[in-house]
Each structure stands twice: as C-alpha cells, then as structure tokens.
C-alpha cells in the first residue's frame, strides 16, 4: 500500500500500456477515491495521466482506483486499484 502523511494531497501518475507496442493507448482516465470520482483527463502520447487531488483526505485507509476508457472500440476498458493509507 501507498502511504502519505495527513494534511498532504495524494498525487500520482496512471500509466496505460498496450499489448501492441506500435499502438499507443488513446483515451481517458478517471480516478476514484473509495468510489468517488476525484480526477479525470486524457492520457498523453506516452499513455500517462498525472493527477493530484484537490483536497487532503483524513487519516485512515482508502482505495484509490483508476479506470481507462479507450477511444477505440476494439480496445477494452480497464480498471486497477491500490490501497492508500493516510497516517496522522
């Protein structure tokens, strides 16, 4: 799990990869904190989307997840998540 200190805003980079190295992923990423949308944007030419929350969550354990929605109908959407712990 990732850990941050209380009072700090979580930030990260979502990286989307393609099974075909010659075809970069194109689409949008939505980031969720415990199921609530906290960021959204398009991946860059390298398949990355950088984000920083606009608030600092309280102390405790959370699930941070990202969903990729491709522009190409031949590509399936994907989701991944990880634990986030905010320490006092």
GROMACS .gro file of N, CA and C in nm:
model
  264
    1UNK      N    1   0.083  -0.121   0.000
    1UNK     CA    2   0.000   0.000   0.000
    1UNK      C    3   0.086   0.126   0.000
    2UNK      N    4   0.033   0.231  -0.058
    2UNK     CA    5   0.099   0.360  -0.058
    2UNK      C    6   0.057   0.435   0.068
    3UNK      N    7   0.150   0.512   0.125
    3UNK     CA    8   0.122   0.585   0.248
    3UNK      C    9   0.158   0.731   0.229
    4UNK      N   10   0.071   0.819   0.277
    4UNK     CA   11   0.101   0.962   0.280
    4UNK      C   12   0.072   1.013   0.420
    5UNK      N   13   0.127   1.127   0.453
    5UNK     CA   14   0.107   1.188   0.584
    5UNK      C   15  -0.017   1.277   0.579
    6UNK      N   16  -0.095   1.272   0.686
    6UNK     CA   17  -0.217   1.352   0.698
    6UNK      C   18  -0.184   1.498   0.666
    7UNK      N   19  -0.271   1.561   0.589
    7UNK     CA   20  -0.253   1.701   0.551
    7UNK      C   21  -0.196   1.716   0.410
    8UNK      N   22  -0.141   1.609   0.355
    8UNK     CA   23  -0.089   1.613   0.218
    8UNK      C   24  -0.195   1.564   0.119
    9UNK      N   25  -0.187   1.615   0.000
    9UNK     CA   26  -0.281   1.574  -0.105
    9UNK      C   27  -0.216   1.463  -0.188
   10UNK      N   28  -0.287   1.351  -0.206
   10UNK     CA   29  -0.233   1.244  -0.288
   10UNK      C   30  -0.217   1.288  -0.433
   11UNK      N   31  -0.110   1.242  -0.494
   11UNK     CA   32  -0.083   1.268  -0.636
   11UNK      C   33  -0.025   1.141  -0.695
   12UNK      N   34  -0.038   1.127  -0.824
   12UNK     CA   35   0.017   1.008  -0.887
   12UNK      C   36   0.013   1.018  -1.037
   13UNK      N   37   0.063   0.914  -1.100
   13UNK     CA   38   0.060   0.903  -1.246
   13UNK      C   39   0.000   0.768  -1.280
   14UNK      N   40  -0.105   0.769  -1.359
   14UNK     CA   41  -0.165   0.647  -1.411
   14UNK      C   42  -0.100   0.621  -1.546
   15UNK      N   43  -0.048   0.500  -1.565
   15UNK     CA   44   0.014   0.464  -1.692
   15UNK      C   45  -0.065   0.352  -1.757
   16UNK      N   46  -0.107   0.374  -1.880
   16UNK     CA   47  -0.182   0.276  -1.957
   16UNK      C   48  -0.089   0.221  -2.065
   17UNK      N   49  -0.082   0.090  -2.076
   17UNK     CA   50   0.004   0.029  -2.177
   17UNK      C   51  -0.080  -0.050  -2.276
   18UNK      N   52  -0.021  -0.075  -2.391
   18UNK     CA   53  -0.087  -0.150  -2.497
   18UNK      C   54  -0.013  -0.281  -2.518
   19UNK      N   55  -0.088  -0.386  -2.553
   19UNK     CA   56  -0.024  -0.514  -2.586
   19UNK      C   57   0.052  -0.504  -2.717
   20UNK      N   58   0.017  -0.407  -2.799
   20UNK     CA   59   0.083  -0.383  -2.928
   20UNK      C   60   0.175  -0.262  -2.912
   21UNK      N   61   0.307  -0.285  -2.904
   21UNK     CA   62   0.399  -0.174  -2.878
   21UNK      C   63   0.391  -0.062  -2.982
   22UNK      N   64   0.344  -0.090  -3.101
   22UNK     CA   65   0.334   0.013  -3.204
   22UNK      C   66   0.208   0.096  -3.197
   23UNK      N   67   0.118   0.060  -3.106
   23UNK     CA   68  -0.010   0.130  -3.094
   23UNK      C   69  -0.024   0.188  -2.954
   24UNK      N   70   0.001   0.316  -2.938
   24UNK     CA   71  -0.014   0.375  -2.804
   24UNK      C   72  -0.161   0.383  -2.764
   25UNK      N   73  -0.190   0.371  -2.635
   25UNK     CA   74  -0.328   0.383  -2.591
   25UNK      C   75  -0.379   0.526  -2.606
   26UNK      N   76  -0.504   0.539  -2.647
   26UNK     CA   77  -0.567   0.670  -2.663
   26UNK      C   78  -0.701   0.664  -2.591
   27UNK      N   79  -0.724   0.759  -2.499
   27UNK     CA   80  -0.850   0.759  -2.426
   27UNK      C   81  -0.840   0.842  -2.300
   28UNK      N   82  -0.937   0.821  -2.211
   28UNK     CA   83  -0.947   0.900  -2.088
   28UNK      C   84  -0.931   0.811  -1.965
   29UNK      N   85  -0.880   0.871  -1.859
   29UNK     CA   86  -0.865   0.803  -1.730
   29UNK      C   87  -0.951   0.877  -1.628
   30UNK      N   88  -1.022   0.800  -1.547
   30UNK     CA   89  -1.097   0.856  -1.435
   30UNK      C   90  -1.040   0.795  -1.307
   31UNK      N   91  -1.009   0.879  -1.209
   31UNK     CA   92  -0.951   0.833  -1.083
   31UNK      C   93  -1.058   0.845  -0.974
   32UNK      N   94  -1.066   0.742  -0.889
   32UNK     CA   95  -1.166   0.736  -0.782
   32UNK      C   96  -1.097   0.714  -0.648
   33UNK      N   97  -1.148   0.776  -0.544
   33UNK     CA   98  -1.105   0.752  -0.407
   33UNK      C   99  -1.226   0.696  -0.334
   34UNK      N  100  -1.218   0.569  -0.295
   34UNK     CA  101  -1.331   0.499  -0.232
   34UNK      C  102  -1.459   0.513  -0.314
   35UNK      N  103  -1.446   0.503  -0.446
   35UNK     CA  104  -1.562   0.505  -0.534
   35UNK      C  105  -1.609   0.643  -0.576
   36UNK      N  106  -1.553   0.749  -0.519
   36UNK     CA  107  -1.592   0.885  -0.556
   36UNK      C  108  -1.491   0.940  -0.657
   37UNK      N  109  -1.541   0.992  -0.768
   37UNK     CA  110  -1.452   1.047  -0.870
   37UNK      C  111  -1.377   1.168  -0.816
   38UNK      N  112  -1.243   1.166  -0.832
   38UNK     CA  113  -1.161   1.275  -0.782
   38UNK      C  114  -1.073   1.338  -0.889
   39UNK      N  115  -1.061   1.276  -1.006
   39UNK     CA  116  -0.981   1.332  -1.115
   39UNK      C  117  -1.021   1.264  -1.246
   40UNK      N  118  -1.003   1.338  -1.355
   40UNK     CA  119  -1.032   1.282  -1.487
   40UNK      C  120  -0.952   1.358  -1.592
   41UNK      N  121  -0.907   1.287  -1.692
   41UNK     CA  122  -0.834   1.351  -1.801
   41UNK      C  123  -0.790   1.250  -1.904
   42UNK      N  124  -0.727   1.300  -2.009
   42UNK     CA  125  -0.683   1.214  -2.120
   42UNK      C  126  -0.537   1.173  -2.100
   43UNK      N  127  -0.505   1.053  -2.145
   43UNK     CA  128  -0.366   1.009  -2.139
   43UNK      C  129  -0.286   1.086  -2.244
   44UNK      N  130  -0.157   1.106  -2.216
   44UNK     CA  131  -0.071   1.175  -2.311
   44UNK      C  132  -0.018   1.074  -2.415
   45UNK      N  133   0.072   1.118  -2.499
   45UNK     CA  134   0.124   1.033  -2.607
   45UNK      C  135   0.197   0.910  -2.554
   46UNK      N  136   0.242   0.916  -2.427
   46UNK     CA  137   0.311   0.802  -2.366
   46UNK      C  138   0.216   0.715  -2.284
   47UNK      N  139   0.085   0.745  -2.289
   47UNK     CA  140  -0.012   0.666  -2.215
   47UNK      C  141  -0.020   0.702  -2.068
   48UNK      N  142   0.021   0.823  -2.031
   48UNK     CA  143   0.022   0.864  -1.891
   48UNK      C  144  -0.079   0.974  -1.862
   49UNK      N  145  -0.132   0.970  -1.740
   49UNK     CA  146  -0.220   1.075  -1.691
   49UNK      C  147  -0.176   1.108  -1.549
   50UNK      N  148  -0.130   1.232  -1.527
   50UNK     CA  149  -0.086   1.277  -1.394
   50UNK      C  150  -0.203   1.347  -1.324
   51UNK      N  151  -0.213   1.324  -1.193
   51UNK     CA  152  -0.322   1.386  -1.117
   51UNK      C  153  -0.274   1.423  -0.977
   52UNK      N  154  -0.345   1.516  -0.917
   52UNK     CA  155  -0.328   1.550  -0.776
   52UNK      C  156  -0.466   1.584  -0.722
   53UNK      N  157  -0.502   1.525  -0.610
   53UNK     CA  158  -0.632   1.555  -0.552
   53UNK      C  159  -0.638   1.701  -0.509
   54UNK      N  160  -0.757   1.757  -0.510
   54UNK     CA  161  -0.776   1.897  -0.472
   54UNK      C  162  -0.799   1.912  -0.323
   55UNK      N  163  -0.793   1.800  -0.251
   55UNK     CA  164  -0.815   1.802  -0.106
   55UNK      C  165  -0.723   1.699  -0.040
   56UNK      N  166  -0.704   1.712   0.089
   56UNK     CA  167  -0.626   1.616   0.166
   56UNK      C  168  -0.723   1.527   0.244
   57UNK      N  169  -0.727   1.398   0.215
   57UNK     CA  170  -0.819   1.311   0.288
   57UNK      C  171  -0.778   1.295   0.434
   58UNK      N  172  -0.875   1.266   0.519
   58UNK     CA  173  -0.847   1.244   0.660
   58UNK      C  174  -0.769   1.115   0.682
   59UNK      N  175  -0.722   1.097   0.803
   59UNK     CA  176  -0.647   0.976   0.835
   59UNK      C  177  -0.730   0.851   0.816
   60UNK      N  178  -0.666   0.744   0.772
   60UNK     CA  179  -0.736   0.618   0.753
   60UNK      C  180  -0.690   0.544   0.629
   61UNK      N  181  -0.765   0.441   0.593
   61UNK     CA  182  -0.733   0.359   0.477
   61UNK      C  183  -0.836   0.382   0.367
   62UNK      N  184  -0.787   0.388   0.244
   62UNK     CA  185  -0.872   0.417   0.129
   62UNK      C  186  -0.835   0.323   0.014
   63UNK      N  187  -0.923   0.318  -0.085
   63UNK     CA  188  -0.892   0.251  -0.210
   63UNK      C  189  -0.887   0.357  -0.319
   64UNK      N  190  -0.773   0.365  -0.385
   64UNK     CA  191  -0.753   0.457  -0.497
   64UNK      C  192  -0.756   0.373  -0.624
   65UNK      N  193  -0.847   0.405  -0.715
   65UNK     CA  194  -0.859   0.325  -0.837
   65UNK      C  195  -0.863   0.415  -0.959
   66UNK      N  196  -0.826   0.357  -1.072
   66UNK     CA  197  -0.825   0.429  -1.199
   66UNK      C  198  -0.893   0.344  -1.304
   67UNK      N  199  -0.973   0.408  -1.387
   67UNK     CA  200  -1.044   0.341  -1.496
   67UNK      C  201  -1.002   0.404  -1.627
   68UNK      N  202  -0.962   0.322  -1.723
   68UNK     CA  203  -0.925   0.370  -1.856
   68UNK      C  204  -1.039   0.341  -1.951
   69UNK      N  205  -1.085   0.444  -2.021
   69UNK     CA  206  -1.190   0.431  -2.122
   69UNK      C  207  -1.129   0.465  -2.258
   70UNK      N  208  -1.105   0.364  -2.341
   70UNK     CA  209  -1.038   0.387  -2.469
   70UNK      C  210  -1.128   0.454  -2.571
   71UNK      N  211  -1.065   0.526  -2.664
   71UNK     CA  212  -1.139   0.585  -2.775
   71UNK      C  213  -1.171   0.481  -2.882
   72UNK      N  214  -1.088   0.378  -2.891
   72UNK     CA  215  -1.101   0.274  -2.993
   72UNK      C  216  -1.193   0.164  -2.942
   73UNK      N  217  -1.301   0.136  -3.015
   73UNK     CA  218  -1.397   0.033  -2.973
   73UNK      C  219  -1.337  -0.107  -2.971
   74UNK      N  220  -1.223  -0.125  -3.037
   74UNK     CA  221  -1.159  -0.257  -3.038
   74UNK      C  222  -1.079  -0.282  -2.912
   75UNK      N  223  -1.063  -0.180  -2.830
   75UNK     CA  224  -0.986  -0.192  -2.706
   75UNK      C  225  -1.083  -0.193  -2.588
   76UNK      N  226  -1.060  -0.284  -2.495
   76UNK     CA  227  -1.150  -0.293  -2.380
   76UNK      C  228  -1.110  -0.194  -2.271
   77UNK      N  229  -1.209  -0.140  -2.200
   77UNK     CA  230  -1.178  -0.056  -2.084
   77UNK      C  231  -1.106  -0.140  -1.979
   78UNK      N  232  -1.031  -0.075  -1.893
   78UNK     CA  233  -0.962  -0.148  -1.786
   78UNK      C  234  -0.963  -0.066  -1.658
   79UNK      N  235  -0.951  -0.136  -1.546
   79UNK     CA  236  -0.952  -0.073  -1.414
   79UNK      C  237  -0.845  -0.137  -1.328
   80UNK      N  238  -0.781  -0.057  -1.244
   80UNK     CA  239  -0.685  -0.109  -1.148
   80UNK      C  240  -0.697  -0.027  -1.020
   81UNK      N  241  -0.657  -0.085  -0.909
   81UNK     CA  242  -0.668  -0.012  -0.782
   81UNK      C  243  -0.554  -0.050  -0.689
   82UNK      N  244  -0.535   0.034  -0.588
   82UNK     CA  245  -0.435   0.007  -0.486
   82UNK      C  246  -0.480   0.071  -0.355
   83UNK      N  247  -0.421   0.022  -0.248
   83UNK     CA  248  -0.454   0.076  -0.116
   83UNK      C  249  -0.379   0.205  -0.092
   84UNK      N  250  -0.443   0.298  -0.023
   84UNK     CA  251  -0.381   0.423   0.018
   84UNK      C  252  -0.406   0.440   0.167
   85UNK      N  253  -0.299   0.464   0.242
   85UNK     CA  254  -0.311   0.486   0.386
   85UNK      C  255  -0.266   0.628   0.417
   86UNK      N  256  -0.349   0.700   0.493
   86UNK     CA  257  -0.315   0.835   0.538
   86UNK      C  258  -0.284   0.824   0.688
   87UNK      N  259  -0.159   0.858   0.724
   87UNK     CA  260  -0.116   0.847   0.863
   87UNK      C  261  -0.123   0.981   0.932
   88UNK      N  262  -0.147   0.981   1.063
   88UNK     CA  263  -0.154   1.108   1.137
   88UNK      C  264  -0.017   1.174   1.149
   0.00000   0.00000   0.00000
